[in-house]
PDB file of C-alpha atoms in Angstrom:
ATOM      1  CA  MET A   1      48.168  -6.416  26.176  1.00 54.00           C
ATOM      2  CA  ASP A   2      50.562  -5.827  23.445  1.00 59.00           C
ATOM      3  CA  LYS A   3      50.273  -5.963  19.888  1.00 53.00           C
ATOM      4  CA  THR A   4      50.496  -9.633  19.051  1.00 58.00           C
ATOM      5  CA  THR A   5      48.454 -10.601  21.582  1.00 55.00           C
ATOM      6  CA  THR A   6      45.508  -8.500  20.383  1.00 49.00           C
ATOM      7  CA  LEU A   7      45.644  -9.393  16.785  1.00 46.00           C
ATOM      8  CA  LEU A   8      45.914 -12.713  17.634  1.00 50.00           C
ATOM      9  CA  LEU A   9      42.612 -12.491  19.805  1.00 48.00           C
ATOM     10  CA  PHE A  10      41.164 -10.532  16.829  1.00 48.00           C
ATOM     11  CA  PHE A  11      41.898 -13.330  14.169  1.00 48.00           C
ATOM     12  CA  LEU A  12      40.217 -15.757  16.954  1.00 49.00           C
ATOM     13  CA  PHE A  13      37.218 -13.640  17.404  1.00 47.00           C
ATOM     14  CA  THR A  14      36.894 -13.731  13.508  1.00 47.00           C
ATOM     15  CA  PHE A  15      37.203 -17.597  13.038  1.00 47.00           C
ATOM     16  CA  LEU A  16      34.606 -18.236  15.802  1.00 45.00           C
ATOM     17  CA  THR A  17      31.844 -15.477  14.718  1.00 47.00           C
ATOM     18  CA  THR A  18      32.559 -17.076  11.063  1.00 47.00           C
ATOM     19  CA  THR A  19      32.482 -20.336  11.979  1.00 45.00           C
ATOM     20  CA  PHE A  20      29.372 -20.297  14.011  1.00 47.00           C
ATOM     21  CA  SER A  21      27.571 -18.183  11.615  1.00 45.00           C
ATOM     22  CA  LYS A  22      28.130 -21.320   8.772  1.00 52.00           C
ATOM     23  CA  ASN A  23      25.906 -22.972  10.782  1.00 61.00           C
ATOM     24  CA  LEU A  24      22.700 -20.066  10.875  1.00 86.00           C
ATOM     25  CA  CYS A  25      21.448 -20.950   7.489  1.00 89.00           C
ATOM     26  CA  ASN A  26      18.536 -23.159   7.430  1.00 94.00           C
ATOM     27  CA  ARG A  27      19.716 -25.864   4.762  1.00 94.00           C
ATOM     28  CA  ASP A  28      15.842 -25.950   3.168  1.00 96.00           C
ATOM     29  CA  ASP A  29      15.908 -22.261   3.067  1.00 97.00           C
ATOM     30  CA  LYS A  30      19.480 -22.293   1.025  1.00 96.00           C
ATOM     31  CA  THR A  31      18.175 -24.651  -1.681  1.00 97.00           C
ATOM     32  CA  THR A  32      15.251 -23.028  -1.970  1.00 98.00           C
ATOM     33  CA  LEU A  33      16.638 -19.141  -2.132  1.00 97.00           C
ATOM     34  CA  LEU A  34      19.387 -20.588  -4.752  1.00 97.00           C
ATOM     35  CA  LYS A  35      16.405 -22.348  -6.889  1.00 97.00           C
ATOM     36  CA  ILE A  36      14.960 -18.424  -7.037  1.00 97.00           C
ATOM     37  CA  LYS A  37      17.902 -17.001  -7.800  1.00 97.00           C
ATOM     38  CA  LYS A  38      18.522 -19.457 -10.608  1.00 96.00           C
ATOM     39  CA  ALA A  39      14.860 -18.770 -12.129  1.00 96.00           C
ATOM     40  CA  LEU A  40      15.521 -15.195 -12.140  1.00 96.00           C
ATOM     41  CA  ASN A  41      18.297 -15.348 -14.366  1.00 94.00           C
ATOM     42  CA  ASN A  42      21.218 -15.429 -11.792  1.00 95.00           C
ATOM     43  CA  PRO A  43      21.425 -11.733 -11.649  1.00 94.00           C
ATOM     44  CA  TYR A  44      24.084  -9.267 -10.197  1.00 94.00           C
ATOM     45  CA  HIS A  45      21.625  -7.655  -8.100  1.00 95.00           C
ATOM     46  CA  LEU A  46      21.802 -11.375  -6.010  1.00 96.00           C
ATOM     47  CA  ALA A  47      25.556 -11.726  -6.629  1.00 95.00           C
ATOM     48  CA  SER A  48      26.013 -12.148  -2.812  1.00 96.00           C
ATOM     49  CA  TRP A  49      23.685 -15.333  -3.148  1.00 96.00           C
ATOM     50  CA  ASP A  50      26.898 -17.595  -2.504  1.00 96.00           C
ATOM     51  CA  PRO A  51      26.565 -21.003  -1.698  1.00 95.00           C
ATOM     52  CA  ARG A  52      29.550 -21.475   0.507  1.00 94.00           C
ATOM     53  CA  THR A  53      28.496 -18.570   2.605  1.00 94.00           C
ATOM     54  CA  ASP A  54      25.781 -18.058   5.058  1.00 94.00           C
ATOM     55  CA  CYS A  55      22.701 -17.069   3.667  1.00 94.00           C
ATOM     56  CA  CYS A  56      21.621 -15.416   6.352  1.00 94.00           C
ATOM     57  CA  SER A  57      24.172 -12.831   5.212  1.00 94.00           C
ATOM     58  CA  TRP A  58      23.173 -12.410   2.161  1.00 96.00           C
ATOM     59  CA  TYR A  59      21.882  -8.977   0.211  1.00 96.00           C
ATOM     60  CA  CYS A  60      18.128  -8.627   0.557  1.00 96.00           C
ATOM     61  CA  LEU A  61      17.268 -11.395   3.353  1.00 95.00           C
ATOM     62  CA  GLU A  62      16.421 -11.335   6.890  1.00 96.00           C
ATOM     63  CA  CYS A  63      16.795 -14.265   8.900  1.00 95.00           C
ATOM     64  CA  GLY A  64      15.000 -14.801  12.361  1.00 92.00           C
ATOM     65  CA  ASP A  65      16.278 -15.136  15.799  1.00 90.00           C
ATOM     66  CA  ALA A  66      16.937 -18.469  17.471  1.00 84.00           C
ATOM     67  CA  THR A  67      12.884 -18.870  18.516  1.00 81.00           C
ATOM     68  CA  VAL A  68      12.285 -19.796  14.351  1.00 83.00           C
ATOM     69  CA  ASN A  69      16.027 -21.671  14.243  1.00 87.00           C
ATOM     70  CA  HIS A  70      17.457 -18.845  11.880  1.00 91.00           C
ATOM     71  CA  ARG A  71      14.434 -19.349   9.139  1.00 95.00           C
ATOM     72  CA  VAL A  72      14.200 -16.735   6.676  1.00 97.00           C
ATOM     73  CA  THR A  73      11.828 -14.391   7.336  1.00 97.00           C
ATOM     74  CA  ALA A  74      12.008 -11.618   4.860  1.00 98.00           C
ATOM     75  CA  LEU A  75      12.897 -11.504   0.952  1.00 98.00           C
ATOM     76  CA  THR A  76      13.164  -8.145  -0.406  1.00 97.00           C
ATOM     77  CA  ILE A  77      13.953  -7.573  -4.073  1.00 97.00           C
ATOM     78  CA  PHE A  78      14.346  -3.967  -4.673  1.00 94.00           C
ATOM     79  CA  SER A  79      15.496  -1.808  -7.621  1.00 92.00           C
ATOM     80  CA  GLY A  80      17.510  -3.942  -9.464  1.00 86.00           C
ATOM     81  CA  ARG A  81      18.166  -5.189 -13.198  1.00 90.00           C
ATOM     82  CA  ILE A  82      15.724  -8.696 -12.381  1.00 92.00           C
ATOM     83  CA  SER A  83      13.832  -9.963 -15.369  1.00 92.00           C
ATOM     84  CA  GLY A  84      11.245 -12.901 -15.679  1.00 95.00           C
ATOM     85  CA  GLN A  85       8.789 -14.332 -13.235  1.00 97.00           C
ATOM     86  CA  ILE A  86       7.745 -14.515  -9.711  1.00 98.00           C
ATOM     87  CA  PRO A  87       9.205 -18.030  -8.916  1.00 98.00           C
ATOM     88  CA  PRO A  88       7.309 -20.516  -7.722  1.00 98.00           C
ATOM     89  CA  GLU A  89       9.809 -21.465  -4.974  1.00 98.00           C
ATOM     90  CA  VAL A  90       8.838 -18.193  -3.146  1.00 98.00           C
ATOM     91  CA  GLY A  91       6.323 -20.349  -1.679  1.00 98.00           C
ATOM     92  CA  ASP A  92       8.563 -22.587   0.065  1.00 98.00           C
ATOM     93  CA  LEU A  93      10.344 -20.028   2.258  1.00 98.00           C
ATOM     94  CA  SER A  94       7.414 -21.047   4.925  1.00 96.00           C
ATOM     95  CA  TYR A  95       8.767 -18.704   7.063  1.00 97.00           C
ATOM     96  CA  LEU A  96       8.445 -15.612   5.464  1.00 98.00           C
ATOM     97  CA  GLN A  97       6.779 -12.534   7.159  1.00 98.00           C
ATOM     98  CA  THR A  98       7.737 -10.124   4.481  1.00 98.00           C
ATOM     99  CA  LEU A  99       7.852 -10.482   0.939  1.00 98.00           C
ATOM    100  CA  VAL A 100       8.892  -7.447  -1.461  1.00 98.00           C
ATOM    101  CA  PHE A 101       9.335  -7.438  -5.068  1.00 98.00           C
ATOM    102  CA  ARG A 102       9.254  -3.845  -6.012  1.00 97.00           C
ATOM    103  CA  LYS A 103      10.644  -1.125  -8.819  1.00 96.00           C
ATOM    104  CA  LEU A 104      11.558  -4.181 -11.230  1.00 95.00           C
ATOM    105  CA  THR A 105       9.949  -2.751 -14.780  1.00 91.00           C
ATOM    106  CA  ASN A 106      10.939  -6.372 -16.179  1.00 94.00           C
ATOM    107  CA  LEU A 107       9.604  -8.907 -13.783  1.00 96.00           C
ATOM    108  CA  THR A 108       5.815  -9.815 -15.431  1.00 97.00           C
ATOM    109  CA  GLY A 109       3.525 -12.919 -15.200  1.00 97.00           C
ATOM    110  CA  GLY A 110       0.720 -12.933 -12.880  1.00 98.00           C
ATOM    111  CA  ILE A 111       1.023 -13.432  -9.203  1.00 98.00           C
ATOM    112  CA  GLN A 112       2.444 -16.453  -8.077  1.00 97.00           C
ATOM    113  CA  PRO A 113       0.137 -18.543  -6.780  1.00 98.00           C
ATOM    114  CA  THR A 114       2.148 -20.569  -4.657  1.00 98.00           C
ATOM    115  CA  ILE A 115       2.416 -17.151  -2.296  1.00 98.00           C
ATOM    116  CA  ALA A 116      -1.043 -18.745  -0.854  1.00 98.00           C
ATOM    117  CA  LYS A 117       1.062 -21.244   0.898  1.00 98.00           C
ATOM    118  CA  LEU A 118       3.107 -18.746   3.136  1.00 98.00           C
ATOM    119  CA  GLN A 119       0.710 -18.741   5.909  1.00 97.00           C
ATOM    120  CA  ASN A 120       3.046 -16.601   8.148  1.00 98.00           C
ATOM    121  CA  LEU A 121       2.941 -13.652   6.154  1.00 98.00           C
ATOM    122  CA  ARG A 122       2.403 -10.147   7.481  1.00 98.00           C
ATOM    123  CA  THR A 123       3.476  -7.938   4.406  1.00 98.00           C
ATOM    124  CA  LEU A 124       3.112  -8.606   0.772  1.00 98.00           C
ATOM    125  CA  ARG A 125       4.186  -5.837  -1.252  1.00 98.00           C
ATOM    126  CA  LEU A 126       4.335  -6.098  -5.438  1.00 98.00           C
ATOM    127  CA  SER A 127       4.278  -2.642  -6.959  1.00 98.00           C
ATOM    128  CA  TRP A 128       6.075  -1.234  -9.077  1.00 97.00           C
ATOM    129  CA  THR A 129       6.583  -4.027 -11.812  1.00 97.00           C
ATOM    130  CA  ASN A 130       4.880  -5.216 -14.843  1.00 97.00           C
ATOM    131  CA  LEU A 131       2.912  -7.635 -13.496  1.00 98.00           C
ATOM    132  CA  THR A 132      -0.413  -8.485 -15.356  1.00 98.00           C
ATOM    133  CA  GLY A 133      -3.154 -11.378 -14.894  1.00 98.00           C
ATOM    134  CA  PRO A 134      -6.240 -10.624 -11.796  1.00 98.00           C
ATOM    135  CA  VAL A 135      -5.742  -9.444  -8.169  1.00 98.00           C
ATOM    136  CA  PRO A 136      -6.451 -13.162  -6.608  1.00 98.00           C
ATOM    137  CA  GLY A 137      -8.702 -14.708  -4.682  1.00 96.00           C
ATOM    138  CA  PHE A 138      -6.487 -16.874  -2.838  1.00 97.00           C
ATOM    139  CA  LEU A 139      -5.350 -13.936  -1.220  1.00 98.00           C
ATOM    140  CA  SER A 140      -7.775 -14.149   1.247  1.00 97.00           C
ATOM    141  CA  GLN A 141      -5.902 -17.486   2.201  1.00 97.00           C
ATOM    142  CA  LEU A 142      -3.136 -15.027   4.344  1.00 98.00           C
ATOM    143  CA  LYS A 143      -4.745 -14.479   7.529  1.00 97.00           C
ATOM    144  CA  ASN A 144      -1.697 -13.124   9.029  1.00 98.00           C
ATOM    145  CA  LEU A 145      -2.055 -10.412   6.141  1.00 98.00           C
ATOM    146  CA  GLN A 146      -1.289  -6.700   7.725  1.00 98.00           C
ATOM    147  CA  TYR A 147      -0.306  -4.791   4.955  1.00 98.00           C
ATOM    148  CA  LEU A 148      -1.108  -5.764   1.064  1.00 98.00           C
ATOM    149  CA  ASP A 149       0.323  -3.007  -1.806  1.00 98.00           C
ATOM    150  CA  LEU A 150      -0.298  -4.256  -5.304  1.00 98.00           C
ATOM    151  CA  SER A 151       0.039  -0.820  -6.532  1.00 98.00           C
ATOM    152  CA  PHE A 152       1.746   0.110 -10.113  1.00 98.00           C
ATOM    153  CA  ASN A 153       1.289  -2.569 -12.208  1.00 98.00           C
ATOM    154  CA  ASP A 154      -1.027  -3.513 -15.241  1.00 98.00           C
ATOM    155  CA  LEU A 155      -3.098  -5.893 -13.128  1.00 98.00           C
ATOM    156  CA  SER A 156      -7.375  -6.333 -14.404  1.00 98.00           C
ATOM    157  CA  GLY A 157     -10.014  -7.586 -13.622  1.00 98.00           C
ATOM    158  CA  SER A 158     -12.482  -7.177 -10.414  1.00 98.00           C
ATOM    159  CA  ILE A 159     -11.450  -6.809  -7.151  1.00 98.00           C
ATOM    160  CA  PRO A 160     -12.080 -10.112  -4.879  1.00 98.00           C
ATOM    161  CA  SER A 161     -14.834  -9.984  -2.186  1.00 97.00           C
ATOM    162  CA  SER A 162     -12.724 -12.611  -0.287  1.00 97.00           C
ATOM    163  CA  LEU A 163      -9.941  -9.759   0.399  1.00 97.00           C
ATOM    164  CA  SER A 164     -12.655  -8.558   3.214  1.00 96.00           C
ATOM    165  CA  LEU A 165     -12.064 -11.851   4.567  1.00 95.00           C
ATOM    166  CA  LEU A 166      -8.669 -11.061   6.014  1.00 96.00           C
ATOM    167  CA  PRO A 167      -8.758 -10.432  10.161  1.00 95.00           C
ATOM    168  CA  ASN A 168      -5.627  -8.970  10.106  1.00 96.00           C
ATOM    169  CA  LEU A 169      -5.684  -6.259   7.455  1.00 97.00           C
ATOM    170  CA  LEU A 170      -4.324  -2.503   8.335  1.00 97.00           C
ATOM    171  CA  SER A 171      -4.058  -1.712   4.688  1.00 98.00           C
ATOM    172  CA  ILE A 172      -4.876  -2.483   1.129  1.00 98.00           C
ATOM    173  CA  ASP A 173      -2.816  -0.137  -1.872  1.00 98.00           C
ATOM    174  CA  LEU A 174      -4.237  -1.690  -5.478  1.00 98.00           C
ATOM    175  CA  SER A 175      -3.668   2.031  -6.800  1.00 98.00           C
ATOM    176  CA  ARG A 176      -2.662   2.503 -10.756  1.00 98.00           C
ATOM    177  CA  ASN A 177      -3.585  -0.720 -12.061  1.00 98.00           C
ATOM    178  CA  LYS A 178      -6.392  -1.478 -14.925  1.00 98.00           C
ATOM    179  CA  LEU A 179      -8.764  -2.906 -12.670  1.00 98.00           C
ATOM    180  CA  THR A 180     -12.690  -2.594 -13.576  1.00 98.00           C
ATOM    181  CA  GLY A 181     -16.122  -3.235 -12.089  1.00 98.00           C
ATOM    182  CA  SER A 182     -17.082  -2.181  -9.012  1.00 98.00           C
ATOM    183  CA  ILE A 183     -16.201  -1.609  -5.376  1.00 98.00           C
ATOM    184  CA  PRO A 184     -17.176  -4.896  -3.467  1.00 97.00           C
ATOM    185  CA  LYS A 185     -19.970  -4.670  -0.677  1.00 97.00           C
ATOM    186  CA  SER A 186     -18.259  -6.625   1.465  1.00 96.00           C
ATOM    187  CA  PHE A 187     -15.955  -3.678   1.611  1.00 97.00           C
ATOM    188  CA  GLY A 188     -18.327  -2.403   4.091  1.00 96.00           C
ATOM    189  CA  SER A 189     -17.856  -5.536   6.814  1.00 94.00           C
ATOM    190  CA  PHE A 190     -14.051  -5.596   7.468  1.00 93.00           C
ATOM    191  CA  PRO A 191     -13.881  -8.459  10.490  1.00 89.00           C
ATOM    192  CA  ALA A 192     -11.772  -6.687  12.561  1.00 85.00           C
ATOM    193  CA  LYS A 193      -9.820  -3.506  12.282  1.00 90.00           C
ATOM    194  CA  VAL A 194     -10.687  -1.154   9.507  1.00 96.00           C
ATOM    195  CA  PRO A 195      -8.300  -1.214   6.798  1.00 97.00           C
ATOM    196  CA  ASP A 196      -6.612   2.170   5.173  1.00 98.00           C
ATOM    197  CA  LEU A 197      -8.339   1.975   1.442  1.00 98.00           C
ATOM    198  CA  TYR A 198      -5.871   2.866  -1.690  1.00 98.00           C
ATOM    199  CA  LEU A 199      -7.814   2.281  -5.253  1.00 98.00           C
ATOM    200  CA  SER A 200      -6.720   4.929  -7.402  1.00 98.00           C
ATOM    201  CA  HIS A 201      -6.016   5.422 -11.050  1.00 98.00           C
ATOM    202  CA  ASN A 202      -7.832   2.639 -11.753  1.00 98.00           C
ATOM    203  CA  GLN A 203     -11.118   1.937 -14.374  1.00 98.00           C
ATOM    204  CA  LEU A 204     -13.827   1.189 -10.891  1.00 98.00           C
ATOM    205  CA  SER A 205     -16.806   2.317 -12.529  1.00 98.00           C
ATOM    206  CA  GLY A 206     -21.154   1.834 -10.172  1.00 98.00           C
ATOM    207  CA  SER A 207     -21.551   3.487  -7.289  1.00 98.00           C
ATOM    208  CA  ILE A 208     -19.688   2.974  -3.654  1.00 98.00           C
ATOM    209  CA  PRO A 209     -21.586   0.652  -1.611  1.00 97.00           C
ATOM    210  CA  LYS A 210     -23.641   2.341   1.212  1.00 96.00           C
ATOM    211  CA  THR A 211     -22.153  -0.406   3.436  1.00 95.00           C
ATOM    212  CA  LEU A 212     -18.639   1.451   3.607  1.00 97.00           C
ATOM    213  CA  GLY A 213     -20.680   4.154   5.632  1.00 96.00           C
ATOM    214  CA  ASN A 214     -20.632   1.575   8.462  1.00 94.00           C
ATOM    215  CA  MET A 215     -16.924   1.626   8.597  1.00 96.00           C
ATOM    216  CA  ASP A 216     -14.548   4.065  10.179  1.00 97.00           C
ATOM    217  CA  PHE A 217     -11.548   4.466   7.831  1.00 97.00           C
ATOM    218  CA  SER A 218      -8.767   6.482   8.696  1.00 98.00           C
ATOM    219  CA  HIS A 219      -7.689   6.900   4.942  1.00 98.00           C
ATOM    220  CA  ILE A 220      -9.418   6.597   1.735  1.00 98.00           C
ATOM    221  CA  ASP A 221      -8.555   7.200  -2.080  1.00 98.00           C
ATOM    222  CA  PHE A 222     -11.006   6.428  -4.796  1.00 98.00           C
ATOM    223  CA  SER A 223      -9.397   9.305  -7.166  1.00 98.00           C
ATOM    224  CA  ARG A 224      -9.455   8.811 -10.720  1.00 98.00           C
ATOM    225  CA  ASN A 225     -11.627   6.117 -11.619  1.00 98.00           C
ATOM    226  CA  LYS A 226     -15.444   5.764 -13.148  1.00 98.00           C
ATOM    227  CA  LEU A 227     -17.556   6.079  -9.719  1.00 98.00           C
ATOM    228  CA  GLY A 228     -20.803   8.084  -9.484  1.00 98.00           C
ATOM    229  CA  GLY A 229     -23.431   8.699  -7.628  1.00 98.00           C
ATOM    230  CA  ASP A 230     -23.598   9.361  -3.617  1.00 98.00           C
ATOM    231  CA  ALA A 231     -20.475   9.141  -1.668  1.00 98.00           C
ATOM    232  CA  SER A 232     -21.903  11.506   1.233  1.00 97.00           C
ATOM    233  CA  MET A 233     -21.997   7.810   3.603  1.00 97.00           C
ATOM    234  CA  LEU A 234     -18.224   8.119   3.914  1.00 98.00           C
ATOM    235  CA  PHE A 235     -18.357  11.594   6.151  1.00 97.00           C
ATOM    236  CA  GLY A 236     -19.737  11.905   9.431  1.00 96.00           C
ATOM    237  CA  ALA A 237     -19.052  13.314  12.723  1.00 94.00           C
ATOM    238  CA  ASN A 238     -18.288  10.323  15.057  1.00 95.00           C
ATOM    239  CA  LYS A 239     -15.551   9.150  12.251  1.00 97.00           C
ATOM    240  CA  THR A 240     -11.845   9.685  12.588  1.00 97.00           C
ATOM    241  CA  THR A 241     -11.050   9.731   9.215  1.00 98.00           C
ATOM    242  CA  TRP A 242      -7.549  11.596   8.064  1.00 98.00           C
ATOM    243  CA  TYR A 243      -7.759  11.523   4.119  1.00 98.00           C
ATOM    244  CA  ILE A 244     -10.197  11.423   2.162  1.00 98.00           C
ATOM    245  CA  ASP A 245      -9.476  12.117  -1.900  1.00 98.00           C
ATOM    246  CA  LEU A 246     -12.587  11.665  -4.494  1.00 98.00           C
ATOM    247  CA  SER A 247     -11.234  13.631  -7.107  1.00 98.00           C
ATOM    248  CA  ARG A 248     -11.563  13.245 -10.519  1.00 98.00           C
ATOM    249  CA  ASN A 249     -14.482  11.138 -10.851  1.00 98.00           C
ATOM    250  CA  MET A 250     -18.935  11.100 -11.685  1.00 98.00           C
ATOM    251  CA  PHE A 251     -19.629  11.958  -8.376  1.00 98.00           C
ATOM    252  CA  LYS A 252     -22.615  13.683  -7.464  1.00 98.00           C
ATOM    253  CA  PHE A 253     -24.635  14.552  -4.100  1.00 97.00           C
ATOM    254  CA  ASP A 254     -25.359  17.463  -2.086  1.00 98.00           C
ATOM    255  CA  LEU A 255     -22.838  18.641  -0.197  1.00 98.00           C
ATOM    256  CA  SER A 256     -24.985  21.142   1.930  1.00 97.00           C
ATOM    257  CA  ARG A 257     -25.858  18.372   4.443  1.00 94.00           C
ATOM    258  CA  VAL A 258     -22.427  16.785   4.182  1.00 97.00           C
ATOM    259  CA  VAL A 259     -21.045  16.595   8.300  1.00 97.00           C
ATOM    260  CA  ILE A 260     -17.089  15.967   8.070  1.00 97.00           C
ATOM    261  CA  PRO A 261     -15.020  14.410  10.955  1.00 97.00           C
ATOM    262  CA  LYS A 262     -13.195  16.727  13.100  1.00 95.00           C
ATOM    263  CA  THR A 263     -10.172  15.033  12.355  1.00 97.00           C
ATOM    264  CA  LEU A 264      -9.802  15.404   8.895  1.00 98.00           C
ATOM    265  CA  GLY A 265      -7.281  16.924   7.276  1.00 98.00           C
ATOM    266  CA  ILE A 266      -6.838  16.015   3.776  1.00 98.00           C
ATOM    267  CA  LEU A 267     -10.120  16.530   1.300  1.00 98.00           C
ATOM    268  CA  ASP A 268      -9.940  16.075  -2.473  1.00 98.00           C
ATOM    269  CA  LEU A 269     -13.114  16.474  -4.480  1.00 98.00           C
ATOM    270  CA  ASN A 270     -11.930  18.205  -7.277  1.00 98.00           C
ATOM    271  CA  HIS A 271     -13.710  17.559 -10.964  1.00 98.00           C
ATOM    272  CA  ASN A 272     -16.770  15.781  -9.987  1.00 98.00           C
ATOM    273  CA  GLY A 273     -20.735  16.610 -10.082  1.00 98.00           C
ATOM    274  CA  ILE A 274     -21.174  17.590  -6.116  1.00 98.00           C
ATOM    275  CA  THR A 275     -24.024  20.305  -5.401  1.00 98.00           C
ATOM    276  CA  GLY A 276     -25.035  22.626  -2.343  1.00 98.00           C
ATOM    277  CA  ASN A 277     -22.770  24.583  -0.578  1.00 97.00           C
ATOM    278  CA  ILE A 278     -20.187  24.371   1.975  1.00 97.00           C
ATOM    279  CA  PRO A 279     -21.490  23.836   5.572  1.00 97.00           C
ATOM    280  CA  VAL A 280     -20.142  26.166   8.090  1.00 97.00           C
ATOM    281  CA  GLN A 281     -19.301  22.902  10.310  1.00 97.00           C
ATOM    282  CA  TRP A 282     -16.618  22.222   8.393  1.00 97.00           C
ATOM    283  CA  THR A 283     -14.432  25.030   9.574  1.00 96.00           C
ATOM    284  CA  GLU A 284     -13.789  23.029  12.970  1.00 95.00           C
ATOM    285  CA  ALA A 285     -11.772  20.190  10.829  1.00 96.00           C
ATOM    286  CA  PRO A 286      -8.073  20.780  10.974  1.00 97.00           C
ATOM    287  CA  LEU A 287      -7.747  20.846   7.255  1.00 97.00           C
ATOM    288  CA  GLN A 288      -3.855  21.030   5.681  1.00 97.00           C
ATOM    289  CA  PHE A 289      -5.456  20.598   1.842  1.00 97.00           C
ATOM    290  CA  PHE A 290      -8.233  20.739   0.458  1.00 97.00           C
ATOM    291  CA  ASN A 291      -9.791  20.906  -3.055  1.00 98.00           C
ATOM    292  CA  ILE A 292     -13.463  20.941  -4.294  1.00 98.00           C
ATOM    293  CA  SER A 293     -12.837  22.773  -7.838  1.00 98.00           C
ATOM    294  CA  TYR A 294     -14.944  21.723 -11.005  1.00 98.00           C
ATOM    295  CA  ASN A 295     -17.963  20.835  -9.075  1.00 98.00           C
ATOM    296  CA  ARG A 296     -21.116  22.632  -9.473  1.00 98.00           C
ATOM    297  CA  LEU A 297     -21.174  24.404  -5.938  1.00 98.00           C
ATOM    298  CA  CYS A 298     -23.160  27.290  -4.728  1.00 97.00           C
ATOM    299  CA  GLY A 299     -23.289  29.941  -1.647  1.00 96.00           C
ATOM    300  CA  ARG A 300     -20.774  31.707   0.334  1.00 96.00           C
ATOM    301  CA  ILE A 301     -17.431  30.376   1.357  1.00 96.00           C
ATOM    302  CA  PRO A 302     -17.656  29.839   5.523  1.00 96.00           C
ATOM    303  CA  SER A 303     -15.241  31.946   7.315  1.00 93.00           C
ATOM    304  CA  GLY A 304     -13.512  30.888   9.927  1.00 89.00           C
ATOM    305  CA  GLY A 305     -11.193  27.737  10.505  1.00 92.00           C
ATOM    306  CA  ASN A 306      -8.971  26.753   8.068  1.00 94.00           C
ATOM    307  CA  LEU A 307     -11.204  27.641   4.913  1.00 95.00           C
ATOM    308  CA  GLN A 308      -9.723  30.857   3.620  1.00 93.00           C
ATOM    309  CA  ALA A 309      -6.163  29.273   4.059  1.00 94.00           C
ATOM    310  CA  PHE A 310      -6.459  27.899   1.121  1.00 96.00           C
ATOM    311  CA  ASP A 311      -6.086  29.862  -2.497  1.00 95.00           C
ATOM    312  CA  SER A 312      -8.710  30.375  -5.478  1.00 96.00           C
ATOM    313  CA  TYR A 313      -7.220  27.188  -7.065  1.00 97.00           C
ATOM    314  CA  SER A 314      -9.120  25.109  -4.162  1.00 97.00           C
ATOM    315  CA  TYR A 315     -12.213  26.674  -4.952  1.00 97.00           C
ATOM    316  CA  PHE A 316     -12.422  27.931  -8.720  1.00 95.00           C
ATOM    317  CA  HIS A 317     -14.781  26.515 -11.498  1.00 97.00           C
ATOM    318  CA  ASN A 318     -18.162  26.255  -9.453  1.00 97.00           C
ATOM    319  CA  LYS A 319     -20.840  26.823 -10.607  1.00 93.00           C
ATOM    320  CA  CYS A 320     -21.374  30.237  -7.849  1.00 94.00           C
ATOM    321  CA  LEU A 321     -18.985  30.066  -5.193  1.00 97.00           C
ATOM    322  CA  CYS A 322     -18.337  33.778  -3.935  1.00 95.00           C
ATOM    323  CA  GLY A 323     -16.269  35.030  -0.315  1.00 94.00           C
ATOM    324  CA  ALA A 324     -12.494  34.601   0.233  1.00 94.00           C
ATOM    325  CA  PRO A 325     -10.522  33.590  -1.335  1.00 95.00           C
ATOM    326  CA  LEU A 326     -12.760  33.937  -3.980  1.00 94.00           C
ATOM    327  CA  ASP A 327     -14.371  37.208  -5.153  1.00 93.00           C
ATOM    328  CA  SER A 328     -16.824  38.947  -2.564  1.00 94.00           C
ATOM    329  CA  CYS A 329     -20.738  37.453  -2.782  1.00 91.00           C
ATOM    330  CA  LYS A 330     -23.282  40.214  -4.120  1.00 83.00           C
TER     331      LYS A 330
END
């Protein structure tokens, strides 16, 4: 095959693929996307959103395959110079499975109510923005939602108990907001899978509902709140928990009675009012990170397992703990 024939075939292939690709983008989706771009003040970040081109090739977007007629299934706007509020038109992208607005410090206002129309949504990530207002109860209408991330915002008010109604939820991250009130009792009765629960760096208060003891959480982070009382129900020999962070709260319970899961790898209880001693059973856990400093613990640190793998900073500022890595017991 000579060079001329090769070039002709190349240009023919390019022409055919370009012509075919122009037919991929759904007309209604393209119209909606251009409205979203306009509502966000036509930012340079969305410069590829040209009405003359196929929207399935635009930056920040993904389209599904032929089984969904190439409808837009993912809108991910990340780390751009974008200002304004979440456009209501996002609710018109009815085939969306993923919606992300992340690291957009000039994105303000509340969580757009039209998001409730997105019944195919599996991932909703609105994080590292300046969104304000409450965590809306209408999110419980998104029955296919698996991942909810509203972290690093300025959201306020209480956590809606209706979030526990979501049957497919795998993770809830509401950390680093200004949420108040208590943890909903309903979080002890998720209908199917037990989601990872990240509520750290808020202003939550009160006690942990006893109902949460019925759940086998994999990851729990309640750190840096104003929670108090007993948290021992989160532990248990028959659970498969890997990660528990309850640090910098006001918890008060007897550690001597706590049996931890043999799967526990991360445990942080620092800066609370926990009493008692460290059970010998704790040497059986595959701990990779451990901190019980700044409590009111006493007694000998059990030998064995990974407990001596951590330095004195994991244990200091307790009432009368002793033994390696601290000073010997008298």
